Coordinates of C-alpha atoms in Angstrom, one line a residue:
M1 CA 0.0 0.0 0.0
F2 CA 1.3 3.5 -0.9
P3 CA 1.4 6.4 1.6
F4 CA -1.7 8.6 1.8
A5 CA -3.1 11.4 3.9
Y6 CA -6.2 10.8 6.1
S7 CA -8.8 13.3 7.2
K8 CA -12.2 13.0 8.8
A9 CA -15.0 15.2 7.7
A10 CA -17.1 16.9 10.4
S11 CA -19.8 18.0 8.0
V12 CA -21.1 17.3 4.5
Q13 CA -19.8 20.7 3.5
E14 CA -16.4 19.9 4.8
A15 CA -16.5 16.6 3.0
V16 CA -17.5 18.1 -0.3
A17 CA -14.7 20.7 0.0
A18 CA -12.2 17.9 0.6
G19 CA -13.6 15.9 -2.3
Q20 CA -13.3 18.9 -4.5
R21 CA -9.6 19.0 -3.7
G22 CA -9.2 15.4 -4.9
G23 CA -9.9 13.4 -1.7
R24 CA -11.4 10.0 -2.0
Y25 CA -14.4 9.3 0.2
I26 CA -14.4 6.3 2.5
A27 CA -17.0 5.0 4.9
G28 CA -17.3 1.3 5.4
G29 CA -14.1 0.8 3.4
T30 CA -15.0 -2.6 2.2
T31 CA -14.0 -1.9 -1.4
L32 CA -11.5 1.0 -1.3
V33 CA -9.2 -0.5 1.3
D34 CA -8.9 -3.7 -0.7
L35 CA -8.1 -1.8 -3.9
M36 CA -5.5 0.3 -2.1
R37 CA -3.9 -2.8 -0.6
E38 CA -3.7 -4.3 -4.0
T39 CA -2.4 -1.0 -5.4
V40 CA -5.2 -0.8 -7.9
E41 CA -6.1 2.5 -6.4
R42 CA -3.6 5.0 -5.0
P43 CA -5.4 8.0 -3.7
D44 CA -3.3 10.8 -2.2
T45 CA -5.9 11.6 0.4
V46 CA -8.7 9.6 1.9
V47 CA -11.6 11.5 3.5
D48 CA -13.5 9.6 6.1
I49 CA -17.3 10.4 5.8
G50 CA -18.4 7.7 8.2
G51 CA -19.6 10.1 10.9
L52 CA -21.8 12.3 8.7
P53 CA -25.6 12.4 9.3
L54 CA -26.5 10.4 6.2
R55 CA -27.8 7.3 8.0
E56 CA -31.5 7.6 8.0
I57 CA -34.3 5.8 6.2
T58 CA -37.3 8.1 5.8
P59 CA -40.6 7.9 3.9
T60 CA -40.9 10.5 1.2
G61 CA -44.6 11.2 2.0
N62 CA -46.0 9.7 -1.2
G63 CA -45.2 6.0 -0.5
G64 CA -41.5 6.2 -1.6
L65 CA -38.4 5.8 0.6
R66 CA -35.3 7.8 1.0
L67 CA -32.3 5.7 2.0
G68 CA -29.3 7.7 3.4
A69 CA -26.1 7.0 1.7
L70 CA -24.4 5.9 4.9
V71 CA -27.1 3.4 5.9
R72 CA -25.4 0.0 6.3
M73 CA -26.5 -2.8 4.1
S74 CA -27.6 -4.8 7.1
E75 CA -29.5 -1.9 8.5
A76 CA -31.4 -1.4 5.2
A77 CA -32.1 -5.1 4.9
A78 CA -33.5 -5.2 8.5
D79 CA -35.6 -2.0 8.2
Q80 CA -39.3 -2.8 8.4
S81 CA -40.3 -0.1 6.0
V82 CA -38.0 -1.5 3.4
R83 CA -39.0 -5.1 4.0
E84 CA -42.7 -4.3 3.7
A85 CA -42.6 -1.9 0.8
F86 CA -39.8 -3.3 -1.3
P87 CA -38.9 -6.9 -0.6
V88 CA -36.8 -6.9 -3.8
I89 CA -34.3 -4.5 -2.0
T90 CA -34.2 -6.6 1.2
E91 CA -33.6 -9.8 -0.8
A92 CA -30.9 -8.3 -2.9
L93 CA -29.1 -7.0 0.2
E94 CA -29.4 -10.3 2.1
L95 CA -27.9 -12.2 -0.9
S96 CA -24.9 -9.9 -1.1
A97 CA -21.4 -10.5 0.3
S98 CA -21.2 -11.8 3.9
A99 CA -22.9 -10.8 7.1
Q100 CA -19.7 -9.2 8.3
L101 CA -19.4 -7.1 5.1
R102 CA -23.0 -6.1 5.2
N103 CA -22.5 -4.8 8.7
M104 CA -19.8 -2.5 7.5
A105 CA -20.7 -1.6 3.9
T106 CA -22.9 1.4 3.1
L107 CA -25.5 1.8 0.4
G108 CA -23.6 4.6 -1.2
G109 CA -20.4 2.6 -1.2
N110 CA -22.2 -0.4 -2.6
I111 CA -23.4 1.3 -5.7
M112 CA -19.9 2.9 -6.1
Q113 CA -18.1 -0.4 -5.8
R114 CA -15.8 -1.2 -8.7
T115 CA -15.8 -4.3 -10.9
R116 CA -14.6 -7.7 -9.7
C117 CA -13.0 -8.3 -13.2
T118 CA -9.8 -10.2 -12.4
Y119 CA -7.9 -8.2 -15.0
F120 CA -8.9 -5.0 -13.4
R121 CA -7.6 -6.1 -10.0
D122 CA -4.4 -7.6 -11.5
V123 CA -2.1 -4.6 -11.9
T124 CA 0.1 -6.6 -14.3
A125 CA -2.8 -7.1 -16.8
A126 CA -4.0 -4.7 -19.5
C127 CA -7.1 -2.9 -18.3
N128 CA -8.6 0.3 -19.9
K129 CA -10.7 0.8 -16.8
R130 CA -7.6 1.0 -14.6
I131 CA -5.2 2.5 -17.1
P132 CA -7.0 4.1 -20.1
G133 CA -5.4 3.1 -23.4
S134 CA -3.7 0.0 -22.0
G135 CA -6.1 -2.5 -23.6
C136 CA -8.6 -5.1 -22.3
A137 CA -7.2 -8.5 -21.4
A138 CA -10.7 -9.9 -20.8
L139 CA -11.7 -9.6 -24.5
D140 CA -9.3 -12.4 -25.4
G141 CA -8.8 -13.9 -21.9
V142 CA -11.0 -15.8 -19.6
N143 CA -14.2 -14.0 -19.8
R144 CA -16.8 -16.4 -18.3
N145 CA -18.0 -13.8 -15.7
H146 CA -18.0 -10.8 -18.0
A147 CA -20.8 -8.8 -19.7
I148 CA -22.9 -9.9 -22.6
L149 CA -24.8 -6.6 -22.6
G150 CA -23.5 -3.0 -22.7
G151 CA -19.9 -3.8 -23.4
S152 CA -17.6 -2.0 -25.8
D153 CA -14.3 -2.7 -27.6
L154 CA -12.6 -1.3 -24.6
C155 CA -14.3 -3.0 -21.6
V156 CA -16.6 -5.8 -20.8
A157 CA -16.5 -5.8 -17.0
T158 CA -19.8 -6.3 -15.1
H159 CA -21.0 -4.2 -12.3
P160 CA -21.0 -6.3 -9.2
S161 CA -23.7 -4.8 -7.0
D162 CA -26.9 -6.8 -6.2
V163 CA -29.0 -4.0 -4.7
A164 CA -28.1 -1.7 -7.6
V165 CA -30.1 -4.2 -9.8
A166 CA -33.1 -3.7 -7.5
F167 CA -32.6 0.1 -7.6
A168 CA -32.5 0.0 -11.4
A169 CA -35.7 -2.0 -11.6
L170 CA -37.5 0.4 -9.3
D171 CA -36.3 3.5 -11.2
A172 CA -34.6 4.9 -8.2
S173 CA -32.6 8.1 -8.2
V174 CA -29.4 9.3 -6.6
H175 CA -29.2 12.5 -4.5
L176 CA -25.8 14.3 -4.9
L177 CA -24.3 17.2 -3.2
G178 CA -21.4 19.2 -4.7
V179 CA -19.9 22.7 -4.6
E180 CA -22.7 23.8 -7.0
G181 CA -25.4 22.5 -4.7
E182 CA -27.7 19.5 -4.7
R183 CA -29.0 17.6 -7.7
Q184 CA -30.8 14.4 -8.4
V185 CA -29.8 11.9 -11.0
A186 CA -31.9 9.0 -12.3
F187 CA -30.3 5.7 -11.3
A188 CA -30.3 4.7 -15.0
D189 CA -28.1 7.6 -15.8
F190 CA -25.9 7.4 -12.7
L191 CA -23.9 4.3 -13.5
L192 CA -22.2 4.6 -16.9
P193 CA -21.6 1.9 -19.5
P194 CA -17.9 1.8 -20.6
G195 CA -18.2 3.2 -24.2
D196 CA -15.0 5.0 -25.1
T197 CA -14.2 6.0 -21.4
P198 CA -14.4 2.8 -19.3
D199 CA -12.4 4.6 -16.5
R200 CA -15.4 6.9 -15.9
E201 CA -18.0 4.8 -14.1
Q202 CA -20.4 7.2 -12.6
A203 CA -22.1 10.5 -13.6
L204 CA -20.4 12.4 -10.8
R205 CA -18.9 15.8 -11.0
P206 CA -15.6 16.4 -9.2
G207 CA -16.0 16.2 -5.4
E208 CA -19.7 15.3 -5.5
L209 CA -21.0 13.3 -2.5
I210 CA -23.8 10.8 -2.6
T211 CA -26.3 11.8 0.1
A212 CA -29.2 9.4 -0.5
I213 CA -30.9 7.0 -2.8
E214 CA -34.6 7.5 -3.4
I215 CA -37.1 4.9 -4.3
P216 CA -40.2 6.5 -5.9
A217 CA -43.7 5.6 -4.9
Q218 CA -45.1 2.6 -6.7
P219 CA -48.6 1.6 -7.4
R220 CA -50.1 -0.8 -4.8
P221 CA -50.3 -3.7 -4.3
L222 CA -46.8 -4.4 -5.5
R223 CA -45.2 -7.8 -5.4
S224 CA -41.4 -7.9 -5.8
G225 CA -38.4 -10.2 -5.4
Y226 CA -34.8 -10.8 -6.3
L227 CA -33.2 -14.0 -7.6
K228 CA -29.5 -14.5 -7.7
V229 CA -27.8 -17.4 -9.6
R230 CA -24.2 -18.0 -8.7
D231 CA -21.6 -20.7 -8.6
R232 CA -22.0 -21.2 -4.9
Q233 CA -24.7 -20.3 -2.4
S234 CA -22.7 -18.0 -0.2
Y235 CA -20.3 -15.0 -0.6
E236 CA -20.3 -15.1 -4.3
F237 CA -21.1 -12.6 -7.1
A238 CA -24.0 -13.2 -9.5
L239 CA -23.6 -15.1 -12.7
I240 CA -27.1 -13.8 -13.4
S241 CA -29.7 -12.1 -11.2
A242 CA -33.2 -10.8 -11.8
A243 CA -35.1 -8.1 -9.9
V244 CA -38.8 -8.1 -10.6
A245 CA -41.7 -6.0 -9.4
L246 CA -45.3 -6.3 -10.6
H247 CA -48.5 -4.4 -9.9
V248 CA -51.5 -6.6 -10.8
E249 CA -55.0 -5.1 -10.7
R250 CA -58.2 -7.0 -11.5
G251 CA -56.1 -9.9 -12.9
V252 CA -54.1 -7.7 -15.3
I253 CA -50.5 -6.6 -15.0
R254 CA -50.6 -2.8 -14.9
V255 CA -46.9 -2.1 -14.1
A256 CA -43.9 -4.3 -14.6
K257 CA -40.4 -3.4 -13.5
V258 CA -37.6 -5.8 -14.4
A259 CA -33.8 -5.6 -14.4
A260 CA -30.9 -8.1 -14.5
G261 CA -27.5 -8.3 -13.0
G262 CA -24.3 -10.2 -13.8
V263 CA -24.9 -9.7 -17.5
G264 CA -24.4 -6.0 -18.1
T265 CA -21.6 -3.5 -17.6
V266 CA -24.2 -1.7 -15.5
P267 CA -27.4 -3.1 -13.9
W268 CA -29.4 -3.9 -16.9
K269 CA -33.0 -2.7 -17.2
L270 CA -35.2 -4.9 -19.5
P271 CA -37.7 -2.6 -21.2
A272 CA -38.7 -5.2 -23.8
V273 CA -39.7 -7.7 -21.1
E274 CA -41.6 -5.0 -19.2
Q275 CA -43.5 -3.9 -22.3
R276 CA -44.4 -7.6 -23.1
L277 CA -45.9 -8.0 -19.6
V278 CA -48.0 -4.8 -19.2
G279 CA -51.7 -5.2 -20.1
Q280 CA -51.5 -9.0 -20.0
R281 CA -52.9 -11.6 -17.6
P282 CA -50.3 -13.6 -15.6
S283 CA -49.7 -17.0 -17.0
P284 CA -46.8 -19.4 -17.5
R285 CA -47.0 -18.8 -21.2
L286 CA -46.6 -15.0 -20.6
W287 CA -43.6 -15.5 -18.3
A288 CA -41.9 -17.5 -21.0
S289 CA -42.6 -15.2 -23.9
A290 CA -41.5 -12.1 -21.9
A291 CA -38.4 -13.8 -20.6
A292 CA -37.5 -14.8 -24.2
L293 CA -36.8 -11.0 -24.8
A294 CA -34.4 -10.6 -21.9
A295 CA -31.3 -11.2 -23.9
D296 CA -32.1 -9.0 -26.8
G297 CA -29.0 -7.3 -28.1
A298 CA -26.6 -9.7 -26.2
K299 CA -23.1 -10.1 -27.5
P300 CA -21.6 -13.1 -25.7
L301 CA -17.9 -13.6 -25.5
Y302 CA -15.9 -16.7 -26.0
H303 CA -16.5 -18.2 -22.5
N304 CA -19.9 -16.8 -21.5
G305 CA -22.3 -17.8 -24.3
F306 CA -24.2 -19.8 -21.6
K307 CA -25.4 -16.5 -20.0
V308 CA -27.8 -15.9 -22.9
E309 CA -30.0 -18.9 -22.1
L310 CA -29.3 -18.6 -18.3
L311 CA -30.6 -15.0 -18.4
K312 CA -33.8 -16.0 -20.0
R313 CA -34.4 -18.8 -17.6
T314 CA -33.6 -16.7 -14.6
V315 CA -36.0 -14.0 -15.6
E316 CA -38.7 -16.5 -16.4
R317 CA -38.3 -18.2 -13.0
Q318 CA -38.4 -14.9 -11.1
L319 CA -41.5 -13.8 -13.0
R320 CA -43.2 -17.0 -12.0
V321 CA -42.1 -16.5 -8.3
V322 CA -43.3 -12.9 -8.1
G323 CA -46.3 -13.2 -10.5
G324 CA -47.5 -16.7 -9.6
G325 CA -47.9 -19.9 -11.5
R326 CA -44.6 -21.4 -10.4

């Protein structure tokens, strides 16, 4: 690990000022410390924001929820308002990492976590995300766990977060605070696909601080859930995951929200699946026909062609679980 300066912010304004000067925010430290230890990241200054008052879960007044950026994953998963209103968030959190990590990691840090691509974390390998212009070893390397959706010629790394998939499905937004004031960014626009700049992963301006994630109100009743398919049942990242939320009224699906993880360079919203569901009556045939659209546009790599079919099956299974007829 390389030498670095450490400071502790006493207020959000103090944190933003330090961030504007180039400081890297740290709270739970479950990602950044690992990356610093592996010399993947070498910040000159680390700004501890763990003591800031961003740790509340509050209703928005219209049926939505505002989750403070420093709420621990375990706290959000245990919160009764989250469990009752959005089981898909609870399930995504409880299937993430380990209990010890969930007790430390924050929601803001979770959506900011960097890819688990082995080439990104191996400082001897070519990686455009780590060193722009150096190449992408994954394209011709072992790419079983990489993206089939949203990749570019420069990067095919997946985003590792589970709860971010639920946030994407629910059309969440991210609250930010910077030197120019507060702003709100749609979750779909917050995490950036690699394109020509894989080293730029979030739509953050210099020094901006995540203050909260907001889940908008949803029509009720809303049934939701999260399915994670992985190589082992504990402490493993998703090969494929599916977040599904359905509002069914008088036997007809009025609202459908579906997103997938483990397949995209960012949590991958599935609008074609959603559109196929809306206005239809739940049935096994509907689940299958909608899920068949889940991999539209997929570009599998040499080792991960299996993800195309696995994605369809995962989405179909979770539609059955949430919508009935399993």
